[in-house]
Amino acid sequence: MKKIDFFYNAFFITPLKFILPVINTFLPKMRERELFIKQNNILLPKKSENKRIWFHASSMGEFEQAKPIIQFIKEKYPDIYIICTFYSPSGYNNQRNYKYADYICYMPYDSKKNAINFIETLEPDIAVFVRYDIWLNHLNILKKKNVPIYLICATPPSSKVYKSLFLGFLRYVYEKFNFIFTMTPKDVEFFHKLGIESKIIPSSDSRFDRIIETVNEYINKPLIPREVFADCDVLVLGSSWELDEKIVSESVKLYNLTHQKQIKIIYVPHEPTEKHIETLIGIEPNLVKYSSIEKMNSISEMSDSIKDSHIVVDSIGKLLKLYSNANIVYVGGAFGAGIHSVTEPAGYGVPILCGRNYQNSPDAEIMVRQGILKSISSTNEMLEFLEYLSNNPEKEKSLAFETKDYVFSQGGASKIISSHILETIFSNSL
């Protein structure tokens, strides 16, 4: 198996060392990441008798799956030292003040030298990787140091070509883990077929616990007071791209022409940059920015501001909470880069739509198959669904119940994973 290590380092890591400067030239976010790593040394307190757990997630989405586990551990054992690392700037920049972490930094790219220096600096008692952001050299060093390694919310690569051509490599990498917590029965089947010695433990997505916690907190106190929308329904367009926005805007305009009870849209762009918002204003000229609404002092002032317009959210981190305002949700991304989370709005018990390319999400596939997520391909199809809900209020209630049940029935993974980690960290052996 040393051949795999050789080929990985010779044909992937070594070329990457020379390619990274080029990538950084064209991708400002990656340039920001590498510059930060060079300019900032990792300054951890000297290792004491307190245990250290290292959590690594690629970006913000994956870290949401780690959060309920970290919180459970930290609330039960405050003295356990929690280290969180990210690969992407989106994860680091948005979570660097996360209150349950004792130290947060970037993970360096996966050279042998970086892996040795990084892990010797961190000195973790347990390493926890989230989903699929796993790095062979770091895993090798952890294994040599006999550090128990967890993979949580594990899913195999989505590419069938990758799974077939690189099966030997996948087997070699995944076998480094002592414990693999999966999300679906299909994932369990994949890891068992690899024939690895790692302990495969069926579970669910720990993000469900995060969603349930947020739903319970905000369902009765939404970010925007419900009285603001007293005479209308609210459609939240979550993590939207340009085509999503065009379809939703056109269908709602047509719907509002023939219905007394209007639909108000809350646009939540995937990246709320000034450029994106300017493009959106070209579609919806009278948009009100959420940051402006936040500054208003009365419900009447808020209501008047959106009387002839819709809302655009011009900051990040609000989406999961804003779903509490929704009567219906359209989840963006399924006409391009890949659909955003459909489970987040489902927790609030509302009908949900998305575009046609939802296959990157196992939850979306299941929900479409069960008839609790509506996939559409055009403005007309969305308009038809809005009319259907308007004419069938009992079906709307039924959909709401089924979507909420889909999330709440799968809670509890965080406690199971956390308890397992704690049992391992306080035992003398694996």
Tab-separated table of C-alpha atoms in Angstrom:
chain	number	residue	atom	x	y	z
A	1	MET	CA	0.000	0.000	0.000
A	2	LYS	CA	3.019	2.286	0.156
A	3	LYS	CA	2.576	2.581	-3.600
A	4	ILE	CA	-0.651	4.499	-3.027
A	5	ASP	CA	1.138	6.927	-0.704
A	6	PHE	CA	3.901	7.369	-3.280
A	7	PHE	CA	1.557	8.027	-6.192
A	8	TYR	CA	-0.655	10.332	-4.077
A	9	ASN	CA	2.299	12.507	-3.084
A	10	ALA	CA	4.136	12.317	-6.418
A	11	PHE	CA	1.201	12.936	-8.743
A	12	PHE	CA	-1.182	14.995	-6.614
A	13	ILE	CA	0.516	16.759	-3.694
A	14	THR	CA	3.809	17.699	-5.408
A	15	PRO	CA	2.134	19.188	-8.523
A	16	LEU	CA	-0.344	20.962	-6.243
A	17	LYS	CA	2.539	22.764	-4.573
A	18	PHE	CA	3.344	24.438	-7.908
A	19	ILE	CA	-0.273	24.856	-9.005
A	20	LEU	CA	-1.446	26.574	-5.808
A	21	PRO	CA	0.255	29.932	-6.562
A	22	VAL	CA	-1.515	29.986	-9.941
A	23	ILE	CA	-4.860	29.083	-8.343
A	24	ASN	CA	-4.361	31.787	-5.731
A	25	THR	CA	-3.851	34.365	-8.487
A	26	PHE	CA	-7.314	33.717	-9.917
A	27	LEU	CA	-9.204	32.843	-6.733
A	28	PRO	CA	-9.051	35.650	-4.141
A	29	LYS	CA	-10.573	33.463	-1.420
A	30	MET	CA	-7.842	30.839	-1.765
A	31	ARG	CA	-5.180	33.560	-1.872
A	32	GLU	CA	-6.620	34.942	1.359
A	33	ARG	CA	-6.425	31.488	2.942
A	34	GLU	CA	-2.787	30.818	2.001
A	35	LEU	CA	-1.725	34.317	3.050
A	36	PHE	CA	-3.394	33.890	6.431
A	37	ILE	CA	-1.638	30.562	7.028
A	38	LYS	CA	1.763	32.087	6.186
A	39	GLN	CA	1.275	35.114	8.414
A	40	ASN	CA	-0.250	33.432	11.453
A	41	ASN	CA	1.461	30.809	13.572
A	42	ILE	CA	-0.687	28.337	15.461
A	43	LEU	CA	-0.458	29.356	19.106
A	44	LEU	CA	-1.978	26.701	21.331
A	45	PRO	CA	-1.500	26.486	25.087
A	46	LYS	CA	0.868	23.811	26.316
A	47	LYS	CA	-0.786	20.399	26.399
A	48	SER	CA	-2.139	19.657	29.877
A	49	GLU	CA	-4.107	16.788	31.350
A	50	ASN	CA	-7.218	18.126	29.594
A	51	LYS	CA	-8.215	16.086	26.554
A	52	ARG	CA	-8.114	17.630	23.078
A	53	ILE	CA	-10.553	16.873	20.282
A	54	TRP	CA	-9.857	18.135	16.773
A	55	PHE	CA	-12.825	18.670	14.441
A	56	HIS	CA	-12.177	19.316	10.756
A	57	ALA	CA	-14.792	20.470	8.243
A	58	SER	CA	-14.251	21.735	4.739
A	59	SER	CA	-16.610	24.698	4.928
A	60	MET	CA	-19.583	26.266	6.669
A	61	GLY	CA	-22.151	23.687	5.518
A	62	GLU	CA	-20.178	20.709	6.793
A	63	PHE	CA	-19.416	22.493	10.057
A	64	GLU	CA	-23.153	22.737	10.754
A	65	GLN	CA	-23.041	18.944	11.050
A	66	ALA	CA	-20.267	19.147	13.659
A	67	LYS	CA	-21.841	21.912	15.749
A	68	PRO	CA	-24.434	19.890	17.708
A	69	ILE	CA	-21.778	17.287	18.521
A	70	ILE	CA	-19.269	19.904	19.685
A	71	GLN	CA	-21.946	21.629	21.759
A	72	PHE	CA	-23.017	18.369	23.414
A	73	ILE	CA	-19.416	17.517	24.355
A	74	LYS	CA	-18.532	21.011	25.554
A	75	GLU	CA	-21.644	21.390	27.700
A	76	LYS	CA	-21.021	18.033	29.352
A	77	TYR	CA	-17.236	18.428	29.717
A	78	PRO	CA	-16.254	22.135	29.538
A	79	ASP	CA	-12.583	21.302	30.201
A	80	ILE	CA	-12.212	19.317	26.992
A	81	TYR	CA	-10.210	21.501	24.596
A	82	ILE	CA	-11.974	21.783	21.221
A	83	ILE	CA	-9.951	22.642	18.100
A	84	CYS	CA	-11.839	23.374	14.864
A	85	THR	CA	-10.218	23.649	11.454
A	86	PHE	CA	-11.499	24.540	8.008
A	87	TYR	CA	-10.186	24.250	4.499
A	88	SER	CA	-12.328	26.954	2.913
A	89	PRO	CA	-12.378	30.668	3.786
A	90	SER	CA	-16.198	30.610	3.876
A	91	GLY	CA	-16.065	28.212	6.795
A	92	TYR	CA	-13.275	29.963	8.673
A	93	ASN	CA	-14.534	33.528	8.186
A	94	ASN	CA	-18.079	32.722	9.265
A	95	GLN	CA	-17.255	30.500	12.222
A	96	ARG	CA	-14.032	31.915	13.673
A	97	ASN	CA	-15.906	33.233	16.707
A	98	TYR	CA	-17.827	30.013	17.357
A	99	LYS	CA	-18.354	30.012	21.106
A	100	TYR	CA	-17.926	26.279	21.748
A	101	ALA	CA	-14.468	26.103	20.135
A	102	ASP	CA	-11.297	26.886	22.080
A	103	TYR	CA	-9.164	27.350	18.977
A	104	ILE	CA	-10.042	27.816	15.287
A	105	CYS	CA	-7.664	27.892	12.317
A	106	TYR	CA	-7.164	26.780	8.722
A	107	MET	CA	-5.934	23.296	7.868
A	108	PRO	CA	-2.807	23.429	5.631
A	109	TYR	CA	-2.757	21.615	2.320
A	110	ASP	CA	-1.902	17.947	2.608
A	111	SER	CA	1.870	17.631	2.221
A	112	LYS	CA	3.759	15.222	4.496
A	113	LYS	CA	5.702	18.068	6.088
A	114	ASN	CA	2.564	20.109	6.728
A	115	ALA	CA	0.760	17.103	8.193
A	116	ILE	CA	3.591	16.260	10.595
A	117	ASN	CA	4.044	19.847	11.802
A	118	PHE	CA	0.327	20.491	12.087
A	119	ILE	CA	-0.566	17.387	14.066
A	120	GLU	CA	2.472	17.690	16.342
A	121	THR	CA	1.303	21.234	17.104
A	122	LEU	CA	-2.333	20.293	17.717
A	123	GLU	CA	-1.576	17.142	19.765
A	124	PRO	CA	-5.159	15.844	19.487
A	125	ASP	CA	-6.427	12.940	21.574
A	126	ILE	CA	-9.145	12.302	18.990
A	127	ALA	CA	-9.591	13.563	15.420
A	128	VAL	CA	-13.048	13.980	13.902
A	129	PHE	CA	-13.492	14.590	10.169
A	130	VAL	CA	-16.851	15.680	8.789
A	131	ARG	CA	-18.369	14.095	5.713
A	132	TYR	CA	-15.804	13.883	2.906
A	133	ASP	CA	-13.032	16.439	3.419
A	134	ILE	CA	-10.341	13.873	4.237
A	135	TRP	CA	-6.601	14.097	3.583
A	136	LEU	CA	-4.326	11.064	3.290
A	137	ASN	CA	-1.088	12.458	4.754
A	138	HIS	CA	-2.851	13.891	7.786
A	139	LEU	CA	-4.618	10.553	8.290
A	140	ASN	CA	-1.309	8.680	8.021
A	141	ILE	CA	0.314	10.819	10.721
A	142	LEU	CA	-2.684	10.459	13.032
A	143	LYS	CA	-2.596	6.699	12.526
A	144	LYS	CA	1.132	6.520	13.320
A	145	LYS	CA	0.516	8.429	16.535
A	146	ASN	CA	-2.345	6.053	17.473
A	147	VAL	CA	-4.883	8.877	17.565
A	148	PRO	CA	-8.443	7.492	17.203
A	149	ILE	CA	-9.964	8.889	13.999
A	150	TYR	CA	-13.682	9.424	13.385
A	151	LEU	CA	-15.531	10.140	10.150
A	152	ILE	CA	-19.019	11.479	10.862
A	153	CYS	CA	-21.937	12.085	8.484
A	154	ALA	CA	-19.970	9.950	6.048
A	155	THR	CA	-21.051	9.787	2.429
A	156	PRO	CA	-19.066	8.316	-0.479
A	157	PRO	CA	-18.064	10.453	-3.481
A	158	SER	CA	-21.081	11.213	-5.658
A	159	SER	CA	-19.213	10.509	-8.905
A	160	LYS	CA	-19.735	6.934	-10.146
A	161	VAL	CA	-16.600	7.250	-12.285
A	162	TYR	CA	-14.514	8.224	-9.250
A	163	LYS	CA	-15.951	5.376	-7.194
A	164	SER	CA	-15.167	2.813	-9.895
A	165	LEU	CA	-11.729	4.020	-11.060
A	166	PHE	CA	-10.346	4.879	-7.623
A	167	LEU	CA	-11.937	2.140	-5.533
A	168	GLY	CA	-8.553	0.917	-4.273
A	169	PHE	CA	-7.579	4.423	-3.217
A	170	LEU	CA	-10.902	4.958	-1.443
A	171	ARG	CA	-10.516	1.646	0.384
A	172	TYR	CA	-7.014	2.609	1.504
A	173	VAL	CA	-8.088	6.062	2.720
A	174	TYR	CA	-11.271	5.036	4.504
A	175	GLU	CA	-9.502	2.186	6.275
A	176	LYS	CA	-7.509	4.795	8.208
A	177	PHE	CA	-10.634	5.633	10.204
A	178	ASN	CA	-11.394	3.722	13.377
A	179	PHE	CA	-15.076	4.658	13.329
A	180	ILE	CA	-17.303	5.727	10.422
A	181	PHE	CA	-20.782	7.088	11.190
A	182	THR	CA	-22.925	7.017	8.043
A	183	MET	CA	-26.059	8.975	7.140
A	184	THR	CA	-28.182	6.576	5.048
A	185	PRO	CA	-28.572	2.803	4.509
A	186	LYS	CA	-27.043	3.285	1.037
A	187	ASP	CA	-23.917	4.745	2.662
A	188	VAL	CA	-23.686	1.773	5.042
A	189	GLU	CA	-23.837	-0.572	2.049
A	190	PHE	CA	-21.051	1.298	0.241
A	191	PHE	CA	-18.629	1.228	3.173
A	192	HIS	CA	-19.320	-2.434	3.932
A	193	LYS	CA	-18.641	-3.312	0.286
A	194	LEU	CA	-15.197	-1.707	0.574
A	195	GLY	CA	-14.252	-4.526	2.927
A	196	ILE	CA	-12.461	-2.230	5.360
A	197	GLU	CA	-11.765	-3.020	9.021
A	198	SER	CA	-13.150	0.305	10.257
A	199	LYS	CA	-16.234	0.014	12.442
A	200	ILE	CA	-19.213	1.143	10.329
A	201	ILE	CA	-21.994	2.592	12.503
A	202	PRO	CA	-25.386	3.396	10.913
A	203	SER	CA	-26.643	6.833	11.923
A	204	SER	CA	-28.354	9.880	10.451
A	205	ASP	CA	-27.315	13.417	9.616
A	206	SER	CA	-26.354	15.260	12.812
A	207	ARG	CA	-27.494	18.454	11.096
A	208	PHE	CA	-31.071	17.352	11.824
A	209	ASP	CA	-30.386	18.060	15.502
A	210	ARG	CA	-29.079	21.517	14.645
A	211	ILE	CA	-32.190	22.199	12.554
A	212	ILE	CA	-34.535	20.920	15.271
A	213	GLU	CA	-32.840	23.115	17.874
A	214	THR	CA	-33.116	26.215	15.641
A	215	VAL	CA	-36.730	25.474	14.678
A	216	ASN	CA	-37.740	25.113	18.318
A	217	GLU	CA	-36.042	28.422	19.111
A	218	TYR	CA	-37.382	30.543	16.236
A	219	ILE	CA	-40.732	28.994	15.289
A	220	ASN	CA	-42.508	31.334	17.719
A	221	LYS	CA	-40.175	34.326	17.374
A	222	PRO	CA	-39.232	34.784	13.696
A	223	LEU	CA	-36.563	37.310	12.690
A	224	ILE	CA	-39.210	39.477	11.022
A	225	PRO	CA	-42.396	39.816	13.139
A	226	ARG	CA	-45.242	37.881	11.527
A	227	GLU	CA	-47.502	40.912	11.864
A	228	VAL	CA	-45.437	42.567	9.116
A	229	PHE	CA	-46.952	40.064	6.665
A	230	ALA	CA	-50.432	40.041	8.178
A	231	ASP	CA	-52.269	40.278	4.845
A	232	CYS	CA	-49.985	38.121	2.695
A	233	ASP	CA	-48.198	34.820	2.382
A	234	VAL	CA	-44.408	34.671	2.469
A	235	LEU	CA	-42.191	32.768	0.058
A	236	VAL	CA	-38.576	32.451	1.188
A	237	LEU	CA	-36.158	31.847	-1.678
A	238	GLY	CA	-33.151	30.269	0.023
A	239	SER	CA	-29.593	30.279	-1.328
A	240	SER	CA	-30.729	31.634	-4.680
A	241	TRP	CA	-28.934	31.933	-8.005
A	242	GLU	CA	-29.975	34.103	-10.934
A	243	LEU	CA	-32.176	31.549	-12.696
A	244	ASP	CA	-33.936	30.646	-9.437
A	245	GLU	CA	-34.673	34.327	-8.867
A	246	LYS	CA	-36.000	34.809	-12.389
A	247	ILE	CA	-38.406	31.857	-12.146
A	248	VAL	CA	-39.666	32.780	-8.673
A	249	SER	CA	-40.086	36.458	-9.561
A	250	GLU	CA	-42.037	35.729	-12.747
A	251	SER	CA	-44.302	33.079	-11.207
A	252	VAL	CA	-45.150	35.193	-8.151
A	253	LYS	CA	-45.918	38.224	-10.344
A	254	LEU	CA	-48.356	36.124	-12.373
A	255	TYR	CA	-49.880	34.599	-9.236
A	256	ASN	CA	-50.374	37.982	-7.569
A	257	LEU	CA	-52.247	39.319	-10.624
A	258	THR	CA	-55.131	36.920	-9.978
A	259	HIS	CA	-55.164	36.524	-6.195
A	260	GLN	CA	-56.344	38.933	-3.523
A	261	LYS	CA	-53.962	37.476	-0.928
A	262	GLN	CA	-50.538	38.399	-2.256
A	263	ILE	CA	-47.238	36.537	-1.928
A	264	LYS	CA	-44.232	38.456	-0.622
A	265	ILE	CA	-40.786	37.101	-1.477
A	266	ILE	CA	-37.770	37.111	0.815
A	267	TYR	CA	-34.774	36.646	-1.477
A	268	VAL	CA	-31.744	35.121	0.266
A	269	PRO	CA	-28.944	35.031	-2.366
A	270	HIS	CA	-26.309	32.314	-2.258
A	271	GLU	CA	-23.713	35.078	-2.096
A	272	PRO	CA	-25.264	38.475	-1.229
A	273	THR	CA	-22.597	40.532	-2.981
A	274	GLU	CA	-23.332	44.042	-4.212
A	275	LYS	CA	-23.093	42.793	-7.796
A	276	HIS	CA	-25.596	39.989	-7.170
A	277	ILE	CA	-28.043	42.324	-5.450
A	278	GLU	CA	-27.739	44.842	-8.300
A	279	THR	CA	-28.590	42.068	-10.773
A	280	LEU	CA	-31.571	41.082	-8.634
A	281	ILE	CA	-32.778	44.684	-8.486
A	282	GLY	CA	-32.835	44.560	-12.303
A	283	ILE	CA	-35.523	41.868	-11.938
A	284	GLU	CA	-37.228	43.363	-8.871
A	285	PRO	CA	-36.703	47.172	-8.968
A	286	ASN	CA	-38.384	47.942	-5.608
A	287	LEU	CA	-36.499	45.571	-3.340
A	288	VAL	CA	-36.038	46.467	0.330
A	289	LYS	CA	-32.810	45.343	1.977
A	290	TYR	CA	-33.114	43.282	5.137
A	291	SER	CA	-30.475	45.473	6.797
A	292	SER	CA	-32.869	48.428	6.377
A	293	ILE	CA	-35.769	46.526	7.943
A	294	GLU	CA	-33.590	45.604	10.937
A	295	LYS	CA	-33.171	49.316	11.699
A	296	MET	CA	-36.902	50.056	11.652
A	297	ASN	CA	-38.574	50.549	15.020
A	298	SER	CA	-42.191	49.589	14.394
A	299	ILE	CA	-44.210	46.892	12.672
A	300	SER	CA	-46.217	49.506	10.757
A	301	GLU	CA	-43.000	51.022	9.395
A	302	MET	CA	-41.814	47.579	8.283
A	303	SER	CA	-45.186	46.776	6.690
A	304	ASP	CA	-45.278	50.075	4.795
A	305	SER	CA	-41.736	49.525	3.481
A	306	ILE	CA	-42.705	46.282	1.729
A	307	LYS	CA	-46.190	47.326	0.644
A	308	ASP	CA	-45.233	47.405	-3.032
A	309	SER	CA	-42.018	45.433	-2.904
A	310	HIS	CA	-40.178	42.342	-1.714
A	311	ILE	CA	-37.167	41.818	0.578
A	312	VAL	CA	-33.573	40.890	-0.233
A	313	VAL	CA	-31.248	39.676	2.524
A	314	ASP	CA	-27.907	41.456	2.174
A	315	SER	CA	-25.927	39.494	4.776
A	316	ILE	CA	-25.179	35.852	5.548
A	317	GLY	CA	-26.144	33.520	8.388
A	318	LYS	CA	-29.858	34.405	8.459
A	319	LEU	CA	-31.431	31.787	6.197
A	320	LEU	CA	-32.225	28.980	8.657
A	321	LYS	CA	-33.892	31.456	11.004
A	322	LEU	CA	-35.752	33.294	8.223
A	323	TYR	CA	-37.477	30.078	7.182
A	324	SER	CA	-39.632	30.637	10.289
A	325	ASN	CA	-41.374	33.429	8.324
A	326	ALA	CA	-42.229	31.194	5.372
A	327	ASN	CA	-45.561	29.827	4.196
A	328	ILE	CA	-43.736	28.250	1.278
A	329	VAL	CA	-40.054	27.799	0.428
A	330	TYR	CA	-38.118	27.560	-2.808
A	331	VAL	CA	-34.628	26.096	-2.297
A	332	GLY	CA	-32.088	27.425	-4.796
A	333	GLY	CA	-29.132	25.936	-6.600
A	334	ALA	CA	-30.821	23.095	-8.467
A	335	PHE	CA	-30.411	24.763	-11.853
A	336	GLY	CA	-26.653	25.008	-11.502
A	337	ALA	CA	-24.053	24.423	-8.795
A	338	GLY	CA	-26.177	22.021	-6.760
A	339	ILE	CA	-29.198	22.307	-4.519
A	340	HIS	CA	-28.865	23.875	-1.087
A	341	SER	CA	-30.176	22.109	2.047
A	342	VAL	CA	-33.825	21.055	1.745
A	343	THR	CA	-33.933	19.748	5.317
A	344	GLU	CA	-33.506	23.209	6.869
A	345	PRO	CA	-36.888	24.554	5.677
A	346	ALA	CA	-38.501	21.133	6.092
A	347	GLY	CA	-38.038	21.417	9.852
A	348	TYR	CA	-40.484	24.335	9.901
A	349	GLY	CA	-43.207	22.286	8.209
A	350	VAL	CA	-43.820	24.176	4.958
A	351	PRO	CA	-44.327	23.106	1.325
A	352	ILE	CA	-41.002	23.192	-0.552
A	353	LEU	CA	-40.019	23.585	-4.213
A	354	CYS	CA	-36.698	23.299	-6.018
A	355	GLY	CA	-35.267	23.173	-9.530
A	356	ARG	CA	-34.782	20.033	-11.580
A	357	ASN	CA	-31.150	19.121	-10.744
A	358	TYR	CA	-31.464	18.009	-7.140
A	359	GLN	CA	-29.649	14.670	-7.425
A	360	ASN	CA	-26.588	15.869	-5.498
A	361	SER	CA	-28.707	15.779	-2.344
A	362	PRO	CA	-29.804	12.375	-0.958
A	363	ASP	CA	-32.443	14.123	1.160
A	364	ALA	CA	-33.860	15.909	-1.877
A	365	GLU	CA	-34.051	12.640	-3.803
A	366	ILE	CA	-35.927	10.949	-0.958
A	367	MET	CA	-38.270	13.889	-0.447
A	368	VAL	CA	-39.115	14.127	-4.168
A	369	ARG	CA	-39.754	10.381	-4.222
A	370	GLN	CA	-42.044	10.699	-1.187
A	371	GLY	CA	-43.905	13.608	-2.779
A	372	ILE	CA	-42.956	16.154	-0.093
A	373	LEU	CA	-40.591	18.184	-2.288
A	374	LYS	CA	-41.806	19.572	-5.611
A	375	SER	CA	-39.258	19.751	-8.428
A	376	ILE	CA	-40.037	22.248	-11.179
A	377	SER	CA	-38.415	23.157	-14.510
A	378	SER	CA	-40.122	26.407	-15.474
A	379	THR	CA	-42.135	29.431	-14.404
A	380	ASN	CA	-45.351	27.754	-15.553
A	381	GLU	CA	-44.698	24.662	-13.431
A	382	MET	CA	-44.068	26.780	-10.365
A	383	LEU	CA	-47.184	28.843	-10.992
A	384	GLU	CA	-49.230	25.652	-11.315
A	385	PHE	CA	-47.920	24.456	-7.937
A	386	LEU	CA	-48.743	27.782	-6.269
A	387	GLU	CA	-52.278	27.589	-7.696
A	388	TYR	CA	-52.584	23.975	-6.539
A	389	LEU	CA	-51.661	24.919	-2.954
A	390	SER	CA	-54.083	27.852	-3.028
A	391	ASN	CA	-56.943	25.628	-4.193
A	392	ASN	CA	-56.112	22.709	-1.868
A	393	PRO	CA	-55.499	24.036	1.664
A	394	GLU	CA	-55.853	20.559	3.196
A	395	LYS	CA	-53.084	19.243	0.938
A	396	GLU	CA	-50.927	22.188	1.982
A	397	LYS	CA	-51.402	21.226	5.649
A	398	SER	CA	-50.610	17.603	4.854
A	399	LEU	CA	-47.393	18.556	3.057
A	400	ALA	CA	-46.389	20.761	5.967
A	401	PHE	CA	-46.866	17.899	8.449
A	402	GLU	CA	-44.931	15.409	6.311
A	403	THR	CA	-41.962	17.703	5.702
A	404	LYS	CA	-41.623	18.482	9.416
A	405	ASP	CA	-41.902	14.812	10.328
A	406	TYR	CA	-39.114	13.980	7.856
A	407	VAL	CA	-36.701	16.077	9.932
A	408	PHE	CA	-37.943	15.476	13.476
A	409	SER	CA	-38.104	11.697	13.021
A	410	GLN	CA	-34.363	11.601	12.272
A	411	GLY	CA	-33.077	13.555	15.275
A	412	GLY	CA	-30.723	12.115	17.874
A	413	ALA	CA	-27.557	11.364	15.863
A	414	SER	CA	-25.537	14.030	17.690
A	415	LYS	CA	-26.045	12.446	21.095
A	416	ILE	CA	-25.109	8.999	19.780
A	417	ILE	CA	-21.925	10.227	18.064
A	418	SER	CA	-20.930	12.483	20.970
A	419	SER	CA	-21.392	9.714	23.517
A	420	HIS	CA	-19.256	7.386	21.416
A	421	ILE	CA	-16.466	9.977	21.134
A	422	LEU	CA	-16.536	10.599	24.888
A	423	GLU	CA	-16.446	6.884	25.625
A	424	THR	CA	-13.374	6.536	23.396
A	425	ILE	CA	-11.543	9.551	24.766
A	426	PHE	CA	-11.925	8.431	28.374
A	427	SER	CA	-11.016	4.802	27.706
A	428	ASN	CA	-7.473	3.494	27.655
A	429	SER	CA	-7.807	1.713	24.344
A	430	LEU	CA	-9.891	1.478	21.202
